[in-house]
Structures are given as C-alpha cells and as structure tokens.
CSV table of C-alpha atoms and ligand atoms in Angstrom, one decimal:
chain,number,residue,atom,x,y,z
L,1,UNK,CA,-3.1,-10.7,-1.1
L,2,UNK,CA,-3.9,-8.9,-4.3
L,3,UNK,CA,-6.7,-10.9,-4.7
L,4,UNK,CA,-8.2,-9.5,-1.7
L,5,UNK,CA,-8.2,-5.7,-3.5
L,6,UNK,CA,-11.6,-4.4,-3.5
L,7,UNK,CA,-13.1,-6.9,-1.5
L,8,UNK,CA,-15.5,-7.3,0.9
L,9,UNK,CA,-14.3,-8.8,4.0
L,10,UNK,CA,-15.8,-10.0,7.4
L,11,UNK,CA,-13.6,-11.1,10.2
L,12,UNK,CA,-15.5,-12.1,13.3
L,13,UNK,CA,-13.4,-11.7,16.5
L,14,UNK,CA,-11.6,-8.5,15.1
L,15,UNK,CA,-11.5,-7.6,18.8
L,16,UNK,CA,-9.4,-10.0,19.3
L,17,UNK,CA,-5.6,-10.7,19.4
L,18,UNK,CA,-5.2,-12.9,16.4
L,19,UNK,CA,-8.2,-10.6,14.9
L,20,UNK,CA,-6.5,-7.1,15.6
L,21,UNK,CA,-3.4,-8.1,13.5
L,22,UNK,CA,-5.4,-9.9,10.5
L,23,UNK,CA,-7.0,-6.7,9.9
L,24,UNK,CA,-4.5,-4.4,10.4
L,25,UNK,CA,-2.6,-6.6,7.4
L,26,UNK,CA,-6.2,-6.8,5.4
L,27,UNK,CA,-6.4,-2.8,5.7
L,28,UNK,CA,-2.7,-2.7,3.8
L,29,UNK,CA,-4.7,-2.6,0.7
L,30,UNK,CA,-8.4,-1.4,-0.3
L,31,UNK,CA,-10.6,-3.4,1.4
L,32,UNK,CA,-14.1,-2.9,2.5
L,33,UNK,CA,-13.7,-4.5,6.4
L,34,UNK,CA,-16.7,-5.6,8.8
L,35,UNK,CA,-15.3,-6.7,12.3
L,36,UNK,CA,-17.9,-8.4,14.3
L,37,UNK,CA,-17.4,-9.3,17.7
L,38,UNK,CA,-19.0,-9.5,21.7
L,39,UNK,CA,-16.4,-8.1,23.1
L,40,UNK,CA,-16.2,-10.8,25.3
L,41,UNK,CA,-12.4,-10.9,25.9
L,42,UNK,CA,-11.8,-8.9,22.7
L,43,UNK,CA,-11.2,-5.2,23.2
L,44,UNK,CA,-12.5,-2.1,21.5
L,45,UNK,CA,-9.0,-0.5,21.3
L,46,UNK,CA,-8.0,-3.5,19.3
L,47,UNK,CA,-10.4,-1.7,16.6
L,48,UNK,CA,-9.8,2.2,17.3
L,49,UNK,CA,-6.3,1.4,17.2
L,50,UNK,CA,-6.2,-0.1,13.4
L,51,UNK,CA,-4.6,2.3,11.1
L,52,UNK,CA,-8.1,3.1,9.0
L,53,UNK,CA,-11.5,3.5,10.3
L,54,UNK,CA,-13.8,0.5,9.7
L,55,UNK,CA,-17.3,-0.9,10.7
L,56,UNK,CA,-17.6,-2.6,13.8
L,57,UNK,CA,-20.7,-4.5,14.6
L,58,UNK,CA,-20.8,-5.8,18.3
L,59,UNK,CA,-22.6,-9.0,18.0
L,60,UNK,CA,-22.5,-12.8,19.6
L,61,UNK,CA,-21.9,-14.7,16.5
L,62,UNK,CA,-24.7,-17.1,18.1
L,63,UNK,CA,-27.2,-14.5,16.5
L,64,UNK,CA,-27.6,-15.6,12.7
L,65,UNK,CA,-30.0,-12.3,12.5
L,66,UNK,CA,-27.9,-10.1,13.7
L,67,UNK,CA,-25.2,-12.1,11.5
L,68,UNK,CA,-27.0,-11.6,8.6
L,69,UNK,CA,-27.9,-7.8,8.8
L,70,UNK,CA,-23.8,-6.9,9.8
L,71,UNK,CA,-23.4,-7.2,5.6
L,72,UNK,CA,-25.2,-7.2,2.6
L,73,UNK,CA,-22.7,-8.3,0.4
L,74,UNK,CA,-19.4,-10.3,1.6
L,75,UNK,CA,-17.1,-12.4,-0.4
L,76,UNK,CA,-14.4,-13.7,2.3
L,77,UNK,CA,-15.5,-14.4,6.0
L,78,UNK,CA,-12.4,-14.9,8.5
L,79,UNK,CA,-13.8,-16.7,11.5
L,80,UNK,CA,-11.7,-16.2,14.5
L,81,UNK,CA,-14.5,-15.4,16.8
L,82,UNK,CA,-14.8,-18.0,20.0
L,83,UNK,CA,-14.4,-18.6,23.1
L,84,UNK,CA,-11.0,-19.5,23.4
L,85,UNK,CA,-10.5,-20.7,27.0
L,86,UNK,CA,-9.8,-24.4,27.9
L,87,UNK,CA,-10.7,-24.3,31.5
L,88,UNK,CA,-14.0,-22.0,30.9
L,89,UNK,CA,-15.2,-24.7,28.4
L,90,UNK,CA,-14.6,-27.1,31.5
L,91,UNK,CA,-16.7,-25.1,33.8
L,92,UNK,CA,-19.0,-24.2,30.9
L,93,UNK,CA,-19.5,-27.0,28.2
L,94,UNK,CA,-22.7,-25.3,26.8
L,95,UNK,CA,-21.7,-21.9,26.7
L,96,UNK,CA,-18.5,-22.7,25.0
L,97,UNK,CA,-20.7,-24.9,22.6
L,98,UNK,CA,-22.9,-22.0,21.9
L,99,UNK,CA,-19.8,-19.6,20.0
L,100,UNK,CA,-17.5,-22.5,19.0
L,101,UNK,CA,-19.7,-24.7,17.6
L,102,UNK,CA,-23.2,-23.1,17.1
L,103,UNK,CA,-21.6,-20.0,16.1
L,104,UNK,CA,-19.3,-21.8,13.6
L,105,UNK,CA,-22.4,-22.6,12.2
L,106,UNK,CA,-24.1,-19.8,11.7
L,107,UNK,CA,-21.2,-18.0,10.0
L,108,UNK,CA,-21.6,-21.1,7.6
L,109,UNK,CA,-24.9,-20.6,7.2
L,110,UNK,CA,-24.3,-17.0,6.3
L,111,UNK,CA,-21.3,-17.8,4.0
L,112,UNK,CA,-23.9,-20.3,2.0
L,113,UNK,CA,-26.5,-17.3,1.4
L,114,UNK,CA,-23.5,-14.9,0.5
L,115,UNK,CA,-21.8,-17.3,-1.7
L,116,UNK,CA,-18.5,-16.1,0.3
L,117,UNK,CA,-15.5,-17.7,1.4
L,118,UNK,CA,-14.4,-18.9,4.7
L,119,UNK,CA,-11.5,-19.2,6.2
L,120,UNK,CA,-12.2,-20.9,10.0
L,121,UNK,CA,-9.4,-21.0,12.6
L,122,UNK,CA,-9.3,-24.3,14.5
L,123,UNK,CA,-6.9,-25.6,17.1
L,124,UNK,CA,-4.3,-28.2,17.9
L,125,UNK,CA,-6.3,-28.7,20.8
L,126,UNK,CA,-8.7,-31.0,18.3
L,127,UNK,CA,-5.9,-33.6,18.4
L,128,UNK,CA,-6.1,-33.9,22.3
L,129,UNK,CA,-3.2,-36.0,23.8
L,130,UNK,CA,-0.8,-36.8,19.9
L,131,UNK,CA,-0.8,-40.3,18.6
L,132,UNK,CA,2.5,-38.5,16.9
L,133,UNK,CA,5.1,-36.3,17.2
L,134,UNK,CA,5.5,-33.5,15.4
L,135,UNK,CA,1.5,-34.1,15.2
L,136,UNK,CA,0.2,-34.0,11.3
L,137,UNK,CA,-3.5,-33.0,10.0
L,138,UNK,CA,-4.2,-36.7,9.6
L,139,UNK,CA,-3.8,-37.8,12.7
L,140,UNK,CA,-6.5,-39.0,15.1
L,141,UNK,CA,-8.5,-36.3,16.8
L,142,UNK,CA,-9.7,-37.1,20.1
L,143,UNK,CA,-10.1,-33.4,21.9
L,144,UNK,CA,-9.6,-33.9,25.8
L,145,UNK,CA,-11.2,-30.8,26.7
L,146,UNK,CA,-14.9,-29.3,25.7
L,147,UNK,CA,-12.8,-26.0,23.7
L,148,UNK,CA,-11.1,-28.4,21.9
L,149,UNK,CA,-14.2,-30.3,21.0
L,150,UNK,CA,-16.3,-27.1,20.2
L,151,UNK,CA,-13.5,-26.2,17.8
L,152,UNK,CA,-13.7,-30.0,16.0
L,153,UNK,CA,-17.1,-29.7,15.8
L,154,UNK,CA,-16.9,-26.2,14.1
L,155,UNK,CA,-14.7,-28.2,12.0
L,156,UNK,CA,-16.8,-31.3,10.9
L,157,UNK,CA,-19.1,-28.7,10.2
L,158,UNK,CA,-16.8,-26.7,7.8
L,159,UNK,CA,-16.2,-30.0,6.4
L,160,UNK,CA,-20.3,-31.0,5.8
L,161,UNK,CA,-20.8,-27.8,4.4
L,162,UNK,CA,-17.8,-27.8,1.4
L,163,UNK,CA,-19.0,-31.6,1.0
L,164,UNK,CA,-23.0,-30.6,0.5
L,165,UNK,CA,-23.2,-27.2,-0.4
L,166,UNK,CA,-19.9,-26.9,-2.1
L,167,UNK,CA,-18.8,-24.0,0.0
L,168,UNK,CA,-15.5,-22.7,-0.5
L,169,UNK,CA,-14.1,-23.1,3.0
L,170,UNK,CA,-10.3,-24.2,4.7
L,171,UNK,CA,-9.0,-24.9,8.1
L,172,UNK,CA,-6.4,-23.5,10.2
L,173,UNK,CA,-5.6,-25.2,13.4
L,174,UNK,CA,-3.3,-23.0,14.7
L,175,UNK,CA,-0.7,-24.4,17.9
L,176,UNK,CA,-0.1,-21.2,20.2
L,177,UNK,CA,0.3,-17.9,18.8
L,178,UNK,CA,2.2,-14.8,21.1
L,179,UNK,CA,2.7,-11.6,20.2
L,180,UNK,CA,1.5,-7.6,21.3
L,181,UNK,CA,-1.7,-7.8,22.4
L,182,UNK,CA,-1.8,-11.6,23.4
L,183,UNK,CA,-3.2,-13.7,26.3
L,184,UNK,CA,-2.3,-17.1,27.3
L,185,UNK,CA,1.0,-18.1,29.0
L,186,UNK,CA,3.5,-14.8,27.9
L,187,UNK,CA,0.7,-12.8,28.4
L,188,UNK,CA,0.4,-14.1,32.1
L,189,UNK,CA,4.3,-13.8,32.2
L,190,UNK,CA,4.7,-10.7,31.2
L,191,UNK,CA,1.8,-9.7,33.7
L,192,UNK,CA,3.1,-11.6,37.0
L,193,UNK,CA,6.5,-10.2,36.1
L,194,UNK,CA,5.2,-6.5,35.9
L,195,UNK,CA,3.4,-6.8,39.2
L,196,UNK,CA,6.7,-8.5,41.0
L,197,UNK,CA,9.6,-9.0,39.3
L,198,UNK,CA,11.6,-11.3,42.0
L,199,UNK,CA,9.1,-14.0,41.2
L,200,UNK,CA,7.3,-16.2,38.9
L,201,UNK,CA,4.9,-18.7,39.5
L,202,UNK,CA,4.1,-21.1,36.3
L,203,UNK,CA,0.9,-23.0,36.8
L,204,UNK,CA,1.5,-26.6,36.5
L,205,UNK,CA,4.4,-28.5,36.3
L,206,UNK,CA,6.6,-26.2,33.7
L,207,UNK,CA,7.2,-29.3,32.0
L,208,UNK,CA,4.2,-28.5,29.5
L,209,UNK,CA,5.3,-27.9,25.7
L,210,UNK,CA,4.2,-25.9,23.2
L,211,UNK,CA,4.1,-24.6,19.9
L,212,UNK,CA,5.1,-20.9,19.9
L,213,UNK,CA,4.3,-19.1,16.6
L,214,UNK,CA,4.4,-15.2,16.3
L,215,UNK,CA,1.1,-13.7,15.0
L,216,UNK,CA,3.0,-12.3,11.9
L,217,UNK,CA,3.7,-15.4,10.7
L,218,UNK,CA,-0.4,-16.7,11.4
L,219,UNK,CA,-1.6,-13.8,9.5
L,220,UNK,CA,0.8,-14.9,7.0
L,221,UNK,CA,-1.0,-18.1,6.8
L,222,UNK,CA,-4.5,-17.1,7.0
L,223,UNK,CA,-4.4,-14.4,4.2
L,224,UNK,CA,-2.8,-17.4,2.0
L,225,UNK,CA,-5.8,-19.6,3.0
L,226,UNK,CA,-8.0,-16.8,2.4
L,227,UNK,CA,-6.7,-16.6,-1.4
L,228,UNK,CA,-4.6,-19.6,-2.5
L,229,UNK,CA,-6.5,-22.3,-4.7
L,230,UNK,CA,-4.4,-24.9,-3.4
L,231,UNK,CA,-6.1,-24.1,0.3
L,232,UNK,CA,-9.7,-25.0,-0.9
L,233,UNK,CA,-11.1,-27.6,1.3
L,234,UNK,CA,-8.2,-28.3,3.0
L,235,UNK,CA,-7.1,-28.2,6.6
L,236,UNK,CA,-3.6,-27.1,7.5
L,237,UNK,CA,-1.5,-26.8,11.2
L,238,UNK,CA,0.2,-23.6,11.6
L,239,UNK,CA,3.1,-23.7,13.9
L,240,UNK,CA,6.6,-22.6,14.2
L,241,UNK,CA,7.3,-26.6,14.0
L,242,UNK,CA,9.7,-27.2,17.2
L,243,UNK,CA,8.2,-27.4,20.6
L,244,UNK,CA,9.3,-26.0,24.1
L,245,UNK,CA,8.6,-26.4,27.7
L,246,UNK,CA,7.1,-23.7,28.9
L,247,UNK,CA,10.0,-23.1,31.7
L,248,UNK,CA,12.2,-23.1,29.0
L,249,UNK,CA,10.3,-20.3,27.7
L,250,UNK,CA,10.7,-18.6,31.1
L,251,UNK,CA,13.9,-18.7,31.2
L,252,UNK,CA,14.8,-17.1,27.7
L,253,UNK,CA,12.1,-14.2,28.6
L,254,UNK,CA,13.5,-13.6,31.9
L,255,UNK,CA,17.1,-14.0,29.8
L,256,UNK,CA,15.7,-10.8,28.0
L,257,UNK,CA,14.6,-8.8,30.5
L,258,UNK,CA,18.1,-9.3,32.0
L,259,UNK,CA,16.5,-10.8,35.6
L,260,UNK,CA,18.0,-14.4,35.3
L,261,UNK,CA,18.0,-13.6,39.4
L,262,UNK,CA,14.2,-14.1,39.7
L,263,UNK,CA,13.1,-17.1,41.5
L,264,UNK,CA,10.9,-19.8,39.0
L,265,UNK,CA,8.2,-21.7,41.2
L,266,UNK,CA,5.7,-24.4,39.6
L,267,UNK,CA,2.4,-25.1,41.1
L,268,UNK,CA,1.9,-29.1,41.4
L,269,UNK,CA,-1.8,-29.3,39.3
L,270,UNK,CA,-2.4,-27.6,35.7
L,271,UNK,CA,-6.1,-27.6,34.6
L,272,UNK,CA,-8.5,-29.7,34.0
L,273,UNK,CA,-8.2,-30.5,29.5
L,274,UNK,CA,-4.5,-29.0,29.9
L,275,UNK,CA,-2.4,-30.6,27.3
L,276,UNK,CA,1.2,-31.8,28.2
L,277,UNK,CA,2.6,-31.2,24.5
L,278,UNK,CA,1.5,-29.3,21.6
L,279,UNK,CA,4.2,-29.9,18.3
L,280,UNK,CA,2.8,-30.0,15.0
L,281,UNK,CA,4.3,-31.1,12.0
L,282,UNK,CA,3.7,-28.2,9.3
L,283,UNK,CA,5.2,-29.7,6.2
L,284,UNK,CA,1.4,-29.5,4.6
L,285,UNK,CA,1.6,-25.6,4.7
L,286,UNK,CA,5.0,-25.5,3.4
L,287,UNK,CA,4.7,-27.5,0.6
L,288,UNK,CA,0.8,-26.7,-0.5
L,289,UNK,CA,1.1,-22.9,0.5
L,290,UNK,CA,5.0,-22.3,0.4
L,291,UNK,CA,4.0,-20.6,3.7
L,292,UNK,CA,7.3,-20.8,6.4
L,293,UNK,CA,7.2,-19.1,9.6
L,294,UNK,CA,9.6,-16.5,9.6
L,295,UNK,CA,10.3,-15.4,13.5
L,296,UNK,CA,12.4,-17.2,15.9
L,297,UNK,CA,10.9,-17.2,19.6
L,298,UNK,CA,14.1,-15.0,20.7
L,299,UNK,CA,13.2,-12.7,17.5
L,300,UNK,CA,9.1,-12.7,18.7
L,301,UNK,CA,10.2,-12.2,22.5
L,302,UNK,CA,12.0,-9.2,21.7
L,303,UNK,CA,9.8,-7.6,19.6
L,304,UNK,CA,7.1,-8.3,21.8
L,305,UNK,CA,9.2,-6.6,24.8
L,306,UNK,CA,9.7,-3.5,22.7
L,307,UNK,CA,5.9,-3.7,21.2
L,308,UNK,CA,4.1,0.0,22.0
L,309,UNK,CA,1.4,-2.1,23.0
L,310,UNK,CA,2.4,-5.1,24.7
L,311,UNK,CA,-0.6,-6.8,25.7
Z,1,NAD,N1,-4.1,-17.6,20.1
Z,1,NAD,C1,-3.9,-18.8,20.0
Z,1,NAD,O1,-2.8,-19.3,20.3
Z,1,NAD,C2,-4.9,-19.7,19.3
Z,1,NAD,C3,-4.5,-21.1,19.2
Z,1,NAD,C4,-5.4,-22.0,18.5
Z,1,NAD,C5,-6.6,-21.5,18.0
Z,1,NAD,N2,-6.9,-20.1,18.1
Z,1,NAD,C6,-8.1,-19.7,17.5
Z,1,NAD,O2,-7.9,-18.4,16.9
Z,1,NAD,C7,-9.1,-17.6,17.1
Z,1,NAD,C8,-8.7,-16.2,17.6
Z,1,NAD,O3,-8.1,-16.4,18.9
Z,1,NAD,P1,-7.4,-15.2,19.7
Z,1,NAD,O4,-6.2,-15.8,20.3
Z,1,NAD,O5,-7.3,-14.0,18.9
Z,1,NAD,O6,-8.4,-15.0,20.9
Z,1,NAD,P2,-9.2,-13.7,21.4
Z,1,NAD,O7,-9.9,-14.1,22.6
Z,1,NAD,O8,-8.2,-12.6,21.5
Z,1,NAD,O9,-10.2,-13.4,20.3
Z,1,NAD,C9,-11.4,-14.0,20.1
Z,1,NAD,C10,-12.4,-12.9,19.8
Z,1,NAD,O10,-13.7,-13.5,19.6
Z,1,NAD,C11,-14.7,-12.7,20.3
Z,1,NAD,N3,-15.8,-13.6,20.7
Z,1,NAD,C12,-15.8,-14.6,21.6
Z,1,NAD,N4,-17.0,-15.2,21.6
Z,1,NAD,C13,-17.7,-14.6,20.7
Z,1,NAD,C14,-19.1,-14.7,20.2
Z,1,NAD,N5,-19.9,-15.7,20.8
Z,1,NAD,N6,-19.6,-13.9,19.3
Z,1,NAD,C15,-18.8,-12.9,18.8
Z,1,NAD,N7,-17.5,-12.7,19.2
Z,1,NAD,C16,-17.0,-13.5,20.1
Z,1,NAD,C17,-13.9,-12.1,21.5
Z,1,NAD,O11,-14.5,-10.9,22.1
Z,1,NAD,C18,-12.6,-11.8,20.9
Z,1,NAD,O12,-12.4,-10.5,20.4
Z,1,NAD,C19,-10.0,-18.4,17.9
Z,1,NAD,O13,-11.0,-19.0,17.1
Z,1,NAD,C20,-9.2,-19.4,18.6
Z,1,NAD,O14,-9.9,-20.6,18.9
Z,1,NAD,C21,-6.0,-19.3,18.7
C-alpha cells in the first residue's frame, strides 16, 4: 500500500460496489484518484459518499477518446468497470461484449501509451461448469454464459498484451463478493425481505452454491495485485475458499434478523448461464501474496445488517 503514496490512480467502475470500497481504501493515503464510470448500475453516491473529494469522469469505457482525455498521466489503472449481469449478457451478447471485452481493451490500450499498471478483475464465471472442486487458476475455462465469456476474453487480452507489449498487468477472478452497497443474491434478500418479511422467494432451485467473500477482504487482494512483484503476470482466484448453497445462506440471514418463522419458497427454473456451484481453490493467493480472507459469512452478514448504508 505504501507503494501507492503519491500516485496516480484510475479505477474504472468507481461507481460501483466493488469500486466504492477500492477507493475509499486507496484514499487512506495520498493519492491522486480518477473514477471513471457510465453510471450504468453504478451510483453517483458511491462517489459523493468517499471520504475525500476526487475526479469523476462519466464515461463508457468503450470510448478510448474519452479514455484517453480522463488523465494525462496514470501509473496504476484498476479495471472493475463491466457489465456485470449474467442474464443481460444472455439477452444482450453484443452489448455485454462492447464493456467487457472491447472495453477491456481499450483500458489496455491506454495502459500501453501511459506505461501504467493494470490490475483487471475477472470472474469465476470464466471457468463455466468446474472440471474441479475447489476450482484452481489452471483449470479449463469453458464460460457457459456470454458475461462469463466477455470477462475471459478481457482476459486473453490481458494476457496478449503482458506477452507482446510487456505490460505490467494481473488478474483477479473474483467468486461472489457481498457487503454494503452490493447487488446480487443478499442484495435481492435483503430487498424481498424489506418489502415483506413473512416471505422469501429464492429464484432457482436454492441448491445453487457459492463463494461468498466480503469486499474487505477483495480490496485486500486487489491493492496487493496492484503493488506486489510476485502478482506480475499472474492470475489469481479470490474467494473465501468454502462454498454454500444459497438456502443455506438464507437461513443464517434470516437466523440474524431473528425471523427463522418466515416461509422459504424456490422457483423451479434459475437463468439461462446460471451456475450450479462456484468454490475456488485460493491456495495461489495465499502462498504468492500471503493474502487470507479475514471475515466469516456470520462476521460479513452482520456487519452488513448494521452497515449505515446497506445496499
Ligand atoms: N461482485 C462480484 O461478486 C463480482 C464477481 C466476479 C467478478 N466481479 C467483477 O468485479 C467488477 C466490479 O463488480 P461490482 O460487483 O462492483 O459491479 P457493479 O455493477 O457494482 O460495478 C460495475 C461498475 O462499472 C460501471 N460500468 C458498467 N459498464 C460500463 C462501461 N461500459 N463503461 C464505464 N463504466 C461501466 C457501472 O456503472 C458500475 O459502476 C466487475 O468487473 C465484475 O465483473 C464482481
């Protein structure tokens, strides 16, 4: 993190969940911070609310020129911005293409004229349906929905441009991080429970598993891929390294909010590109980075419950 002093930084998708808490741990020390993002699902208060002012430039990252003229001079790029929904990527395969994958390339494209760094933020939805569980970086990657495929490409990509242009680049394919400010399945939890607490509907079968890892412990991660010489050209999973159904994870939320009475339905159909297990095996980070996730689901759930802002 020290290493970061002075620097200047751009984090596409700042607007964002993941984004809103990278750079609220970036402005802990004297950074010079550019958040560019569409707003597309990210929100403005997600940049009003960071502790110090910094310049936003609301941009699609599909617009090298508009890219290029966000900063002069940048040394680390953190590239969260995408489109982050599997079944929009079913419904639109060319949209999602255009921030995922086209806009993965531009921010390369700008990184190679800058000379900076990048740090990109993949998924564990590049390994599609695992040849192995807990899932490591090696295994095959066959991507059973267009997001995850975007994201792949965005990687190959990554990958083409450390091996030609000797970029300084890693990967991060993260499994599913929760915490304030979130979306995904706690967010739509926490939101069906708000409107009626007697019920919950889970879409799909509840039998779906996942990877839970708090933000805290992503940011973690990402500053270390950001600065560590041991992450250069390298692609690491970040989990919490267990898996859970997601009724399970009903159950210990509704646990917390003391309303074990409320009645659990499932639908019969998830979506289309819907994964039924997401576990990945993160010895890689521990042993490269020394990086461990630090917060239990129970631990994450309740300070999520008592976040100021919860979603
Ligand atoms: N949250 C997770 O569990 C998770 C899991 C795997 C990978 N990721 C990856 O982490 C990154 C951040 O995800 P998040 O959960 O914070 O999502 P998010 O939707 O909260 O943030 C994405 C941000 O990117 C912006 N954006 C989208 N398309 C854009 C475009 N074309 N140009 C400029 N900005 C654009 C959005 O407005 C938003 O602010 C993404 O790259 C995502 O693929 C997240």
């Amino acid at each position: 993190m020290e290493i970061l002093e002075k620097k200047s930084i751009l984090v596409t998708g700042g607007a964002g969940f993941i984004g809103h808490h990278l750079c609220r741990k970036l402005l802990e020390k004297d950074v010079n911070l550019t958040i560019y993002d569409n707003l597309s699902t990210g929100r403005i208060e997600n940049v009003k609310d960071l502790p110090k002012p910094v310049k936003f430039v609301k941009g699609d990252v599909g617009n090298l020129e508009t890219l290029e003229n966000s900063v002069r001079q940048v040394d680390v790029i953190f590239h969260l911005a995408a489109q982050v929904s599997v079944p929009y990527s079913m419904e639109n395969p060319v949209e999602d293409f255009k921030s995922n994958a086209y806009g993965t390339l531009n921010i390369l494209e700008l990184a190679r004229k800058r000379d900076a760094r990048v740090v990109y933020t993949s998924s564990a939805a590049v390994y599609g349906k695992p040849a192995k569980l807990p899932t490591p970086e090696d295994s095959p990657l066959k991507p059973i929905s267009f997001y995850g495929l975007s994201k792949l490409v965005g990687e190959k990509y990554c990958n083409t441009y450390m091996e030609k242009y000797g970029l300084d680049a890693s990967i991060m394919r993260i499994a599913n991080a929760y915490g304030p400010r979130c979306r995904g399945v706690i967010a739509d939890y926490i939101t069906k429970i708000r409107k009626n607490p007697n019920k919950l509907e889970i879409i799909g079968s509840g039998m779906q598993s996942r990877d839970f890892v708090h933000v805290s412990d992503v940011v973690e991660a990402l500053i270390l891929l950001a600065t560590s010489k041991e992450a250069l050209g390298q692609t690491f999973n970040v989990g919490f390294g267990k898996t859970m159904t997601v009724v399970d994870l009903a159950k210990i939320l509704l646990k917390m909010l003391k309303l074990e009475e409320t009645v659990v339905t499932t639908t019969s159909k998830s979506w289309e590109g819907d994964l039924d297990i997401i576990w990945l095996d993160i010895s890689k980070a521990r042993e490269k980075l020394k990086w461990t996730p630090k917060t239990s689901i129970e631990e994450g759930l309740k300070n999520l419950i008592n976040a100021e802002r919860l979603l």
